[in-house]
PDB file of C-alpha atoms and ligand atoms in Angstrom:
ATOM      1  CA  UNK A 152     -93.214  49.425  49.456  1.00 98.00           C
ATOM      2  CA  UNK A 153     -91.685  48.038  52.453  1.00 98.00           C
ATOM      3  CA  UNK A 154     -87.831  49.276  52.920  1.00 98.00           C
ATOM      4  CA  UNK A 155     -84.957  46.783  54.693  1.00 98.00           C
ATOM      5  CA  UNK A 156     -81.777  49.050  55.448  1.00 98.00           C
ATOM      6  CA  UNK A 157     -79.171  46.848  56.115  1.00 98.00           C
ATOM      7  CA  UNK A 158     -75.505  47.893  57.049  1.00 98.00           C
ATOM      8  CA  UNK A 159     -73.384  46.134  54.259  1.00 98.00           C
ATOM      9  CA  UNK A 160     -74.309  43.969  51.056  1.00 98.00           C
ATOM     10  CA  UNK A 161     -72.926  40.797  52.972  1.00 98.00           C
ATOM     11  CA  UNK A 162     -76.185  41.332  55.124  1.00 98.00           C
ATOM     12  CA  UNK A 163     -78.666  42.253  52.668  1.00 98.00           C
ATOM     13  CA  UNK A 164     -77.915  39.246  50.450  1.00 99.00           C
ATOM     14  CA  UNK A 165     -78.562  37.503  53.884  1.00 98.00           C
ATOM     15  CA  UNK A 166     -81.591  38.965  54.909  1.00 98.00           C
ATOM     16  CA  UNK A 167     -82.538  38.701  51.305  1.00 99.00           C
ATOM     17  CA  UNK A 168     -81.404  34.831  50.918  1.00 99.00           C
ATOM     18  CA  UNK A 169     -83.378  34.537  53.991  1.00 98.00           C
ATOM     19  CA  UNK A 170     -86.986  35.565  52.543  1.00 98.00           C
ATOM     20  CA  UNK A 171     -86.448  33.521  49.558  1.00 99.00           C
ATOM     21  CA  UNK A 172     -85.969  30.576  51.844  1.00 98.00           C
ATOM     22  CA  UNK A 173     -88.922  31.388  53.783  1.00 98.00           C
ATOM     23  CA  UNK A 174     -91.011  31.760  50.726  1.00 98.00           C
ATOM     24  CA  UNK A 175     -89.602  28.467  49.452  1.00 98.00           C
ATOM     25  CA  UNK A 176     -90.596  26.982  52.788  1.00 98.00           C
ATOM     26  CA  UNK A 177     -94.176  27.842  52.578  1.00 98.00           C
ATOM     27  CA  UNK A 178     -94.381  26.887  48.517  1.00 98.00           C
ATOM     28  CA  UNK A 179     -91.772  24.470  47.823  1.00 98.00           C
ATOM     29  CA  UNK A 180     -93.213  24.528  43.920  1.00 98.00           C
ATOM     30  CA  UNK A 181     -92.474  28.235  43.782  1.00 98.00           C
ATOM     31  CA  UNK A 182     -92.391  30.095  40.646  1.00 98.00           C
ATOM     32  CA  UNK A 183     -89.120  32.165  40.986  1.00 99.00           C
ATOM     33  CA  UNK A 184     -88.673  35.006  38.963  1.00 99.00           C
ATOM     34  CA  UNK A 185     -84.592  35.614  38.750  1.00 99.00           C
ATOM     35  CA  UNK A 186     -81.963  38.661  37.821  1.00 98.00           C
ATOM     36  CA  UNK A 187     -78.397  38.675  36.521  1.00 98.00           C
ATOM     37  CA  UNK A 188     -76.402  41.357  37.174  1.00 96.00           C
ATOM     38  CA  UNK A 189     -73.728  42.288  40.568  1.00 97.00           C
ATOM     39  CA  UNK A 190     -76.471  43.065  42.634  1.00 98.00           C
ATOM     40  CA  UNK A 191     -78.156  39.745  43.082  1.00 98.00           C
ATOM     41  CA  UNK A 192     -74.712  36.908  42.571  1.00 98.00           C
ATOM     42  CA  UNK A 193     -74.673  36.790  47.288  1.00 98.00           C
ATOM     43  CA  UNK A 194     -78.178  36.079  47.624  1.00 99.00           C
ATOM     44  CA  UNK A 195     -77.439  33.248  44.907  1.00 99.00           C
ATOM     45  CA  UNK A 196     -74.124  32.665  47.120  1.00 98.00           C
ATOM     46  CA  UNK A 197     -76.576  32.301  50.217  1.00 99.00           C
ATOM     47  CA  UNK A 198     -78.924  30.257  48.842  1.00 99.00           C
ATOM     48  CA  UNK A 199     -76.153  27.825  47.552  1.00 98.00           C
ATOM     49  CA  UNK A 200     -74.830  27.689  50.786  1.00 98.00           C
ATOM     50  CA  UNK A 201     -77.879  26.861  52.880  1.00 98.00           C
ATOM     51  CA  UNK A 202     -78.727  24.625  49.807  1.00 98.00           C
ATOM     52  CA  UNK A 203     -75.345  22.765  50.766  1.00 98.00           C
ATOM     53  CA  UNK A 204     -76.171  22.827  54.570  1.00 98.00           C
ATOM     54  CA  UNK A 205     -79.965  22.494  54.865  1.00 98.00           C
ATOM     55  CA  UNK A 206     -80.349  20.665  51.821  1.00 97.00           C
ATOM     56  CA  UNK A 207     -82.984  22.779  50.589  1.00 98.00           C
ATOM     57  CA  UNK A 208     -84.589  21.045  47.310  1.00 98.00           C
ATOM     58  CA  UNK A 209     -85.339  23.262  44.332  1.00 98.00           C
ATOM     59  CA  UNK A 210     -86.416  20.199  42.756  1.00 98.00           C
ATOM     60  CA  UNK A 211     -90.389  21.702  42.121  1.00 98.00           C
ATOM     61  CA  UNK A 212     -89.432  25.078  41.614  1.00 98.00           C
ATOM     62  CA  UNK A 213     -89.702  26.469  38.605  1.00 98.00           C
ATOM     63  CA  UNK A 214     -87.308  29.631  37.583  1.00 98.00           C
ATOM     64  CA  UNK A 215     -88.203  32.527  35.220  1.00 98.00           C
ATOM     65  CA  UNK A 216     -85.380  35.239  34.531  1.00 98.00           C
ATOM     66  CA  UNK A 217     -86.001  38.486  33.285  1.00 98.00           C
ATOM     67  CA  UNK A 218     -83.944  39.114  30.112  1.00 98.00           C
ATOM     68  CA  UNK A 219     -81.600  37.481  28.010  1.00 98.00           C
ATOM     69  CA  UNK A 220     -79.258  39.598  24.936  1.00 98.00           C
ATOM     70  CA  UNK A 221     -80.043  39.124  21.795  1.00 98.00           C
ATOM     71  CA  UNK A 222     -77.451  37.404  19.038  1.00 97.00           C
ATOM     72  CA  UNK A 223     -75.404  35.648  22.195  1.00 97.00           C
ATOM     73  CA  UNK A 224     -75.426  32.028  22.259  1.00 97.00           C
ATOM     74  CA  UNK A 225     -76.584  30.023  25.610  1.00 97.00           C
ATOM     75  CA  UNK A 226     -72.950  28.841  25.677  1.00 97.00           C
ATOM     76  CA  UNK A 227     -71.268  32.245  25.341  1.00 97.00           C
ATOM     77  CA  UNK A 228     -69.513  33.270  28.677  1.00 97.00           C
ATOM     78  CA  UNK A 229     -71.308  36.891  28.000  1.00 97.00           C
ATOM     79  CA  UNK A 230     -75.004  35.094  27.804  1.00 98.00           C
ATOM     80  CA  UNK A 231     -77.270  35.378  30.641  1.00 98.00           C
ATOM     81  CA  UNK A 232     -78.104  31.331  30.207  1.00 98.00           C
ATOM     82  CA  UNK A 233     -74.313  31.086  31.144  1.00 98.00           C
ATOM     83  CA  UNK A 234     -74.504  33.573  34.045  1.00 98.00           C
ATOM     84  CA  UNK A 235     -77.575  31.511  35.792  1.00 98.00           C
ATOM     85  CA  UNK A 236     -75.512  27.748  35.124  1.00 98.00           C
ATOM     86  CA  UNK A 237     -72.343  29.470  36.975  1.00 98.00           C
ATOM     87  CA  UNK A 238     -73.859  31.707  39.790  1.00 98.00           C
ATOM     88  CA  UNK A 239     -76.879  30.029  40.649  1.00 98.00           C
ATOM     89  CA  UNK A 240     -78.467  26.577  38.889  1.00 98.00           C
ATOM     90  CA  UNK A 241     -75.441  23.936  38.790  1.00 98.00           C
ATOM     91  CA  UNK A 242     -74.670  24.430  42.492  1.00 98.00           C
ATOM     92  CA  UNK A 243     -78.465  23.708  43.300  1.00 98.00           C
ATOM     93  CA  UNK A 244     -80.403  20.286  42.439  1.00 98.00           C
ATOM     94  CA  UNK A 245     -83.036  22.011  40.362  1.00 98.00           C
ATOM     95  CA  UNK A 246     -83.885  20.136  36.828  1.00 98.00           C
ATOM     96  CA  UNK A 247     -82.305  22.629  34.160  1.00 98.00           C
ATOM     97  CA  UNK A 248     -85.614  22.339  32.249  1.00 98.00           C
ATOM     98  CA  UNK A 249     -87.575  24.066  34.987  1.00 98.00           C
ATOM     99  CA  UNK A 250     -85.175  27.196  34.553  1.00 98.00           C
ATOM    100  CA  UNK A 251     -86.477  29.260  31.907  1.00 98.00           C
ATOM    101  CA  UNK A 252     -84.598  32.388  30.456  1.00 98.00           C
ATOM    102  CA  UNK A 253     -85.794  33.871  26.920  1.00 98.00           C
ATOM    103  CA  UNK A 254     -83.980  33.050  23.965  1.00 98.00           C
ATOM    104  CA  UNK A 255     -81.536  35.326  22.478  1.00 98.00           C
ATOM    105  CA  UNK A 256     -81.137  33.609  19.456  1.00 98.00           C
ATOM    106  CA  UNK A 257     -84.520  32.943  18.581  1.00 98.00           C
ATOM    107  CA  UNK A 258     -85.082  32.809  14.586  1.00 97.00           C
ATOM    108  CA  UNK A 259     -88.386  35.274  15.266  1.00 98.00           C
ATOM    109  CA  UNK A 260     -88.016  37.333  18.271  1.00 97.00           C
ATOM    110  CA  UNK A 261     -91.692  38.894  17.878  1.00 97.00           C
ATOM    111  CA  UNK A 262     -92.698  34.695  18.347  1.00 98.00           C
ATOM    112  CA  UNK A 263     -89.933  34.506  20.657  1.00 98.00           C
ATOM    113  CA  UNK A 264     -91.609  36.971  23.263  1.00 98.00           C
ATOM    114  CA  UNK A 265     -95.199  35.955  23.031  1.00 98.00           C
ATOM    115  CA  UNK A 266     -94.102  32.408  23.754  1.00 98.00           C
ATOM    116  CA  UNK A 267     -91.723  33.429  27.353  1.00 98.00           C
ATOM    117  CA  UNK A 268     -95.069  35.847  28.076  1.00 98.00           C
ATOM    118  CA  UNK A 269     -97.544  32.806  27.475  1.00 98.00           C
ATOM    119  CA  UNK A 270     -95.340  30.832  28.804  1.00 97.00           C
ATOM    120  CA  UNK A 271     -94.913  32.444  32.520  1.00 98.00           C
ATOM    121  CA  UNK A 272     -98.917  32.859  32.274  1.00 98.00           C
ATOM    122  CA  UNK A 273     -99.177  28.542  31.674  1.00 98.00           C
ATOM    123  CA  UNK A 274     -97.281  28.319  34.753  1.00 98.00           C
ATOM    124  CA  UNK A 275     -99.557  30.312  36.936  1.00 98.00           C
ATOM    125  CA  UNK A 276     -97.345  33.802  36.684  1.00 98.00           C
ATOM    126  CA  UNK A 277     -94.468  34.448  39.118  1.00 98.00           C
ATOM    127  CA  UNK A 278     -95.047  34.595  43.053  1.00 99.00           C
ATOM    128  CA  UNK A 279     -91.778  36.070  43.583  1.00 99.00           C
ATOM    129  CA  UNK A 280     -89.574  38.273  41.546  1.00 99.00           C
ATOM    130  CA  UNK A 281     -85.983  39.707  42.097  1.00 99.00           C
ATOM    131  CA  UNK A 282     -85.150  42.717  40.683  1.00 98.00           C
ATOM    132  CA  UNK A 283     -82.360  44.890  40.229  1.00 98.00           C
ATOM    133  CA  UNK A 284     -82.399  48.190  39.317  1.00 98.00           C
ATOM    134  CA  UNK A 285     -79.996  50.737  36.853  1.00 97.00           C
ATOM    135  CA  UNK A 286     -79.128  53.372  37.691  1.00 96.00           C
ATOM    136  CA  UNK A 287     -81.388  55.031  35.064  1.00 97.00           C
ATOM    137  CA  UNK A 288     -84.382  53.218  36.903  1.00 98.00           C
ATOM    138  CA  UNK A 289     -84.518  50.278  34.359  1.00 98.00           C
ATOM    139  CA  UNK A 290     -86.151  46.948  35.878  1.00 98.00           C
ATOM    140  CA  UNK A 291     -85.430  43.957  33.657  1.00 98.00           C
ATOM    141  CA  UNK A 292     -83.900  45.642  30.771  1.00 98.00           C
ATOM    142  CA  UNK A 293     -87.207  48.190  30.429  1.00 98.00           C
ATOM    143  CA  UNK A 294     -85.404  51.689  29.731  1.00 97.00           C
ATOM    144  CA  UNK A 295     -86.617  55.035  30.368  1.00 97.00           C
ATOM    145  CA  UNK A 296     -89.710  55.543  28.307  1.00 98.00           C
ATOM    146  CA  UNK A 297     -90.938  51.857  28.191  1.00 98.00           C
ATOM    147  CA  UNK A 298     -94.845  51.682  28.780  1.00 98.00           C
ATOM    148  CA  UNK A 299     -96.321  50.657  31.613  1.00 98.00           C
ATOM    149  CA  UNK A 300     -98.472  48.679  29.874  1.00 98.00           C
ATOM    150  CA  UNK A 301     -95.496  46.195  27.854  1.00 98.00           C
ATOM    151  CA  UNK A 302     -95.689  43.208  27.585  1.00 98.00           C
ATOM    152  CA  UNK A 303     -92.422  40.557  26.711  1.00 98.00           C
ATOM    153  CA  UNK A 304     -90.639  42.427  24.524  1.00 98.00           C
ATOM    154  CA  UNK A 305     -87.249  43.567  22.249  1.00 98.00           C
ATOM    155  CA  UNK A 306     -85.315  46.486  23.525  1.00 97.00           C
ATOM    156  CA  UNK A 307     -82.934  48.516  22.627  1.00 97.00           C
ATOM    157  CA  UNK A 308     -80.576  49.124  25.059  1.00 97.00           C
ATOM    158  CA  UNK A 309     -79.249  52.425  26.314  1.00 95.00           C
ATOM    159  CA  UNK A 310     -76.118  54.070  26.009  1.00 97.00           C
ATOM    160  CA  UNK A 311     -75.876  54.573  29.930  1.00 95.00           C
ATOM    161  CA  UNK A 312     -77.092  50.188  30.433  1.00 96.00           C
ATOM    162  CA  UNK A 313     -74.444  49.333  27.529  1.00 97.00           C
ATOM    163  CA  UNK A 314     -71.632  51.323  29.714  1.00 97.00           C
ATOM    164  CA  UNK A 315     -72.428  50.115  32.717  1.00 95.00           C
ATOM    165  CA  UNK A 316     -72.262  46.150  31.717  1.00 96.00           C
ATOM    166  CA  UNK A 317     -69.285  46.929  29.568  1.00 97.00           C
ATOM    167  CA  UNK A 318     -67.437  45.802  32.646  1.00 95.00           C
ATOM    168  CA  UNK A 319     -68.238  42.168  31.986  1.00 95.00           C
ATOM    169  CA  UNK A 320     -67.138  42.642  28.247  1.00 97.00           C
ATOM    170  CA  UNK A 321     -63.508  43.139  26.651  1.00 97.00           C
ATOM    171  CA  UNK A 322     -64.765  46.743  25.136  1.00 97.00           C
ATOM    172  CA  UNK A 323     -67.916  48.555  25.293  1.00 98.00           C
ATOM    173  CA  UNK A 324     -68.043  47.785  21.038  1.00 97.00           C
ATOM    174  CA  UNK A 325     -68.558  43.961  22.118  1.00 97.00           C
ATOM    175  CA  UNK A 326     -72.035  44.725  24.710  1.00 98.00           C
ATOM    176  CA  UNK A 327     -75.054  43.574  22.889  1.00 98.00           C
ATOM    177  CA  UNK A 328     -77.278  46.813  21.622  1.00 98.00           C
ATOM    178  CA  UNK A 329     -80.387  44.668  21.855  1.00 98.00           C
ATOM    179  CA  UNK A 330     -82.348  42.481  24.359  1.00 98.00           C
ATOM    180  CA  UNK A 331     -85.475  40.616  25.389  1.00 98.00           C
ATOM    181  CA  UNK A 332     -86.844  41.426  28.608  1.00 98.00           C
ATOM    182  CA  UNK A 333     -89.753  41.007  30.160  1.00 98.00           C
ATOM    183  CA  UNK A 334     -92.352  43.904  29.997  1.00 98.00           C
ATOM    184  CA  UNK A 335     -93.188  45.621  32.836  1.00 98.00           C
ATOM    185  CA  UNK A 336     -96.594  44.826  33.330  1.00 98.00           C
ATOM    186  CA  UNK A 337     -95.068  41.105  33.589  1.00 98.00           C
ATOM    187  CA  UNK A 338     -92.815  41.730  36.138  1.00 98.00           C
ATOM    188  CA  UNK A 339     -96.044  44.070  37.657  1.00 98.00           C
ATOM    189  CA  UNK A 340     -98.178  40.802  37.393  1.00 98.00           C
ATOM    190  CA  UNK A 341     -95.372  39.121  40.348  1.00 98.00           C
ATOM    191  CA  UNK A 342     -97.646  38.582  43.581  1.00 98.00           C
ATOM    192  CA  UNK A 343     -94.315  39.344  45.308  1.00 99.00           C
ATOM    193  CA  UNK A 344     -91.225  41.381  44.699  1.00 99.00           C
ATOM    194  CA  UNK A 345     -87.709  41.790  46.319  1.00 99.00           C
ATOM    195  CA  UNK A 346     -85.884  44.744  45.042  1.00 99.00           C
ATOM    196  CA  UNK A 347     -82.157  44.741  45.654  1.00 99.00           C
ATOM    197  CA  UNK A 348     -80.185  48.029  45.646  1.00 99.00           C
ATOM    198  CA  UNK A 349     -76.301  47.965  46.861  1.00 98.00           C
ATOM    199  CA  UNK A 350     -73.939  50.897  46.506  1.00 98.00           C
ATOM    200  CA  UNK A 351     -73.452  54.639  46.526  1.00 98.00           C
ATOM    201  CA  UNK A 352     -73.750  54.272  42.377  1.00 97.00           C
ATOM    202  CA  UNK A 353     -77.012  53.240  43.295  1.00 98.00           C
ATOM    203  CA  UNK A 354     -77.926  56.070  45.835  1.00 98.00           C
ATOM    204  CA  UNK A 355     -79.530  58.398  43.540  1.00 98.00           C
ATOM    205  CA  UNK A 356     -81.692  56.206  41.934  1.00 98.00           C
ATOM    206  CA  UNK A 357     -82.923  54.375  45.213  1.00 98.00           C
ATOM    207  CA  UNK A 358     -83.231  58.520  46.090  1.00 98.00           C
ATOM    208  CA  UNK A 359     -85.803  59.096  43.255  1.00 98.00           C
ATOM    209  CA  UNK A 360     -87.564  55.701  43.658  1.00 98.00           C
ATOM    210  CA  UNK A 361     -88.604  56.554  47.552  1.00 98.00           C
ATOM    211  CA  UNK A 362     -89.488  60.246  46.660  1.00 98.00           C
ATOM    212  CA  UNK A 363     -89.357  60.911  43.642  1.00 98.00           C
ATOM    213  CA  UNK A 364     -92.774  60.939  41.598  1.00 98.00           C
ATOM    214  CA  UNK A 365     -94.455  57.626  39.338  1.00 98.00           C
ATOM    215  CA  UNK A 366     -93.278  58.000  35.510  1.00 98.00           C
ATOM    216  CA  UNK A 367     -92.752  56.058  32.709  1.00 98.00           C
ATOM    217  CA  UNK A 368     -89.299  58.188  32.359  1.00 98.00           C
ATOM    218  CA  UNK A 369     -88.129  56.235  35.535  1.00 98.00           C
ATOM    219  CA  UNK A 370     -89.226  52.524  35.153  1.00 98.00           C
ATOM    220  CA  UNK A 371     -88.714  51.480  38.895  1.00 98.00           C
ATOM    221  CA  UNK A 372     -91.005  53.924  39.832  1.00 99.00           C
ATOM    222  CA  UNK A 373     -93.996  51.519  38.880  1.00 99.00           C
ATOM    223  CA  UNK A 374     -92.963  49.553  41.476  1.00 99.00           C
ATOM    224  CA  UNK A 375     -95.113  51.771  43.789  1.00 98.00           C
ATOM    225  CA  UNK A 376     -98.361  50.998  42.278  1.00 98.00           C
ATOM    226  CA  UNK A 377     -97.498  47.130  43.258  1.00 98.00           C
ATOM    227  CA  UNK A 378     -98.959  46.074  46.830  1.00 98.00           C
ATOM    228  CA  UNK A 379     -96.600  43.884  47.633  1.00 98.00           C
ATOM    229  CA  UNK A 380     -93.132  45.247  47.402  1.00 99.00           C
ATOM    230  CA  UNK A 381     -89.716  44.767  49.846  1.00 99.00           C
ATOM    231  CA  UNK A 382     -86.854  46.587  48.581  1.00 99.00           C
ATOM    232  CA  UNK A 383     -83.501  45.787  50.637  1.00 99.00           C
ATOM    233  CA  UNK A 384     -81.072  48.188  50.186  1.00 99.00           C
ATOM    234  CA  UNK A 385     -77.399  48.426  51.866  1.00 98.00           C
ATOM    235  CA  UNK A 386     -76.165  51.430  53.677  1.00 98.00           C
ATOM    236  CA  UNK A 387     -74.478  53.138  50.808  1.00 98.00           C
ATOM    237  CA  UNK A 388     -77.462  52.425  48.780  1.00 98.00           C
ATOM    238  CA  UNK A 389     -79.357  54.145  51.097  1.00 98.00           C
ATOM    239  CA  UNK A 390     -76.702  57.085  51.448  1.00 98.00           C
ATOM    240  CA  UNK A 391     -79.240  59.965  49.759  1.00 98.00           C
ATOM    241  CA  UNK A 392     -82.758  59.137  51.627  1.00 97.00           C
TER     242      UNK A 392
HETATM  243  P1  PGA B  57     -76.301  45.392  38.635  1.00 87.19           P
HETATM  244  O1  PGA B  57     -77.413  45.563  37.531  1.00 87.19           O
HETATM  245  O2  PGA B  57     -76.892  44.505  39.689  1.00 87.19           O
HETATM  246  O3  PGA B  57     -75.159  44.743  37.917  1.00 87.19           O
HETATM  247  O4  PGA B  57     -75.995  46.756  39.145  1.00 87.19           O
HETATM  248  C1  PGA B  57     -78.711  45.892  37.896  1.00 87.19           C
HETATM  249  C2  PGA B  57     -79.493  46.290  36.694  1.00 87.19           C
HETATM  250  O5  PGA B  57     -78.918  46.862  35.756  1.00 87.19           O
HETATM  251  O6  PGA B  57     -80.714  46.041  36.672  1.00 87.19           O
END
């Protein structure tokens, strides 16, 4: 794993922005694999703005995203089809049908995940994933304990991930218990992977990810088996190395 310190979040979603671009430069048909969450809305910021200045095209690309709650509606402010529209895909000129998120409110979830895990494997698979990661270690929504070996899946979410996105919520009662994420042998399957990690809440975990040992108790760990790896984390992230 390759590790970018950078001195503030302003830079790392630059330095960040700036890969994607690169990697968008050399395969303009790139299969992007996308997050939601606070960590990854500037390099989205960055790559609208040099979309608006350089007129970068989007207009092969095709986008996968990682997760997606289940029982919200795409419409829902809360869903993470919503969150993609408003941070990232209306400000670009990329064809709404080549941006692909699982669907929350599938009749047969079970169906529901083979499809999204056939369906990224149609494509070709994903050259470049961003990730997130909780403070717990998740990657997608895979939780403490999820196999190595998953596939597309249903979760249930932990206490600790429920809290934490509470914020975007009016109570913690109204955060989804559930989701579909991919597994993480899908995200594994990425020929390329940007982690992002910003702020001292993340410290710890960026902590155990650099030293810390490979277990399915800490999903991010994985990441370490993966040859091809660049995790850019800000200054406070970095605060515990
Ligand atoms: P965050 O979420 O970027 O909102 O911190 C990351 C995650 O939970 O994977």
């Amino acid at each position: 794993m390759k590790l970018i310190q950078t001195l503030n979040y302003a830079e790392l979603s630059q330095q960040a922005a700036a890969q994607v671009l690169s990697r968008l430069k050399g395969n303009p048909a790139l299969n992007l694999g996308l997050a939601t969450g606070s960590t990854p809305t500037g390099l989205y910021q960055e790559l609208i703005k040099d979309h608006q200045l350089n007129r970068t095209s989007y207009q092969r690309v095709n986008t996968f995203n990682l997760d997606e709650y289940i029982g919200v509606p795409k419409k829902d402010h809360h869903s993470y089809h919503y969150f993609m529209c408003e941070k990232l895909f209306e400000h670009i000129d990329i064809p709404i049908e080549q941006t692909h998120i699982p669907d929350g409110t599938a009749k047969d979830f079970g169906k529901e995940c083979t499809r999204y895990e056939q369906f990224i494997r149609e494509y070709g698979g994903i050259d470049l994933q961003v990730l997130g990661i909780g403070q717990n270690g998740h990657i997608g929504f895979n939780e403490p304990g999820t196999s190595f070996d998953s596939r597309t899946h249903l979760i249930d979410l932990a206490e600790s991930t429920r809290k934490a996105n509470s914020r975007f919520f009016a109570s913690l009662d109204d955060v989804p218990r559930q989701a579909i994420t991919m597994g993480i042998a899908t995200i594994m399957d990425s020929r390329e992977i940007f982690l992002l990690v910003s702020g001292i809440t993340k410290a710890e975990a960026l902590a155990r990810l650099m030293e810390g040992e490979v277990s399915e108790e800490f999903p991010a760990s994985v990441l370490k088996k993966h040859p091809n790896v660049t995790i850019f984390a800000d200054k406070e992230a970095a605060a515990m190395l």
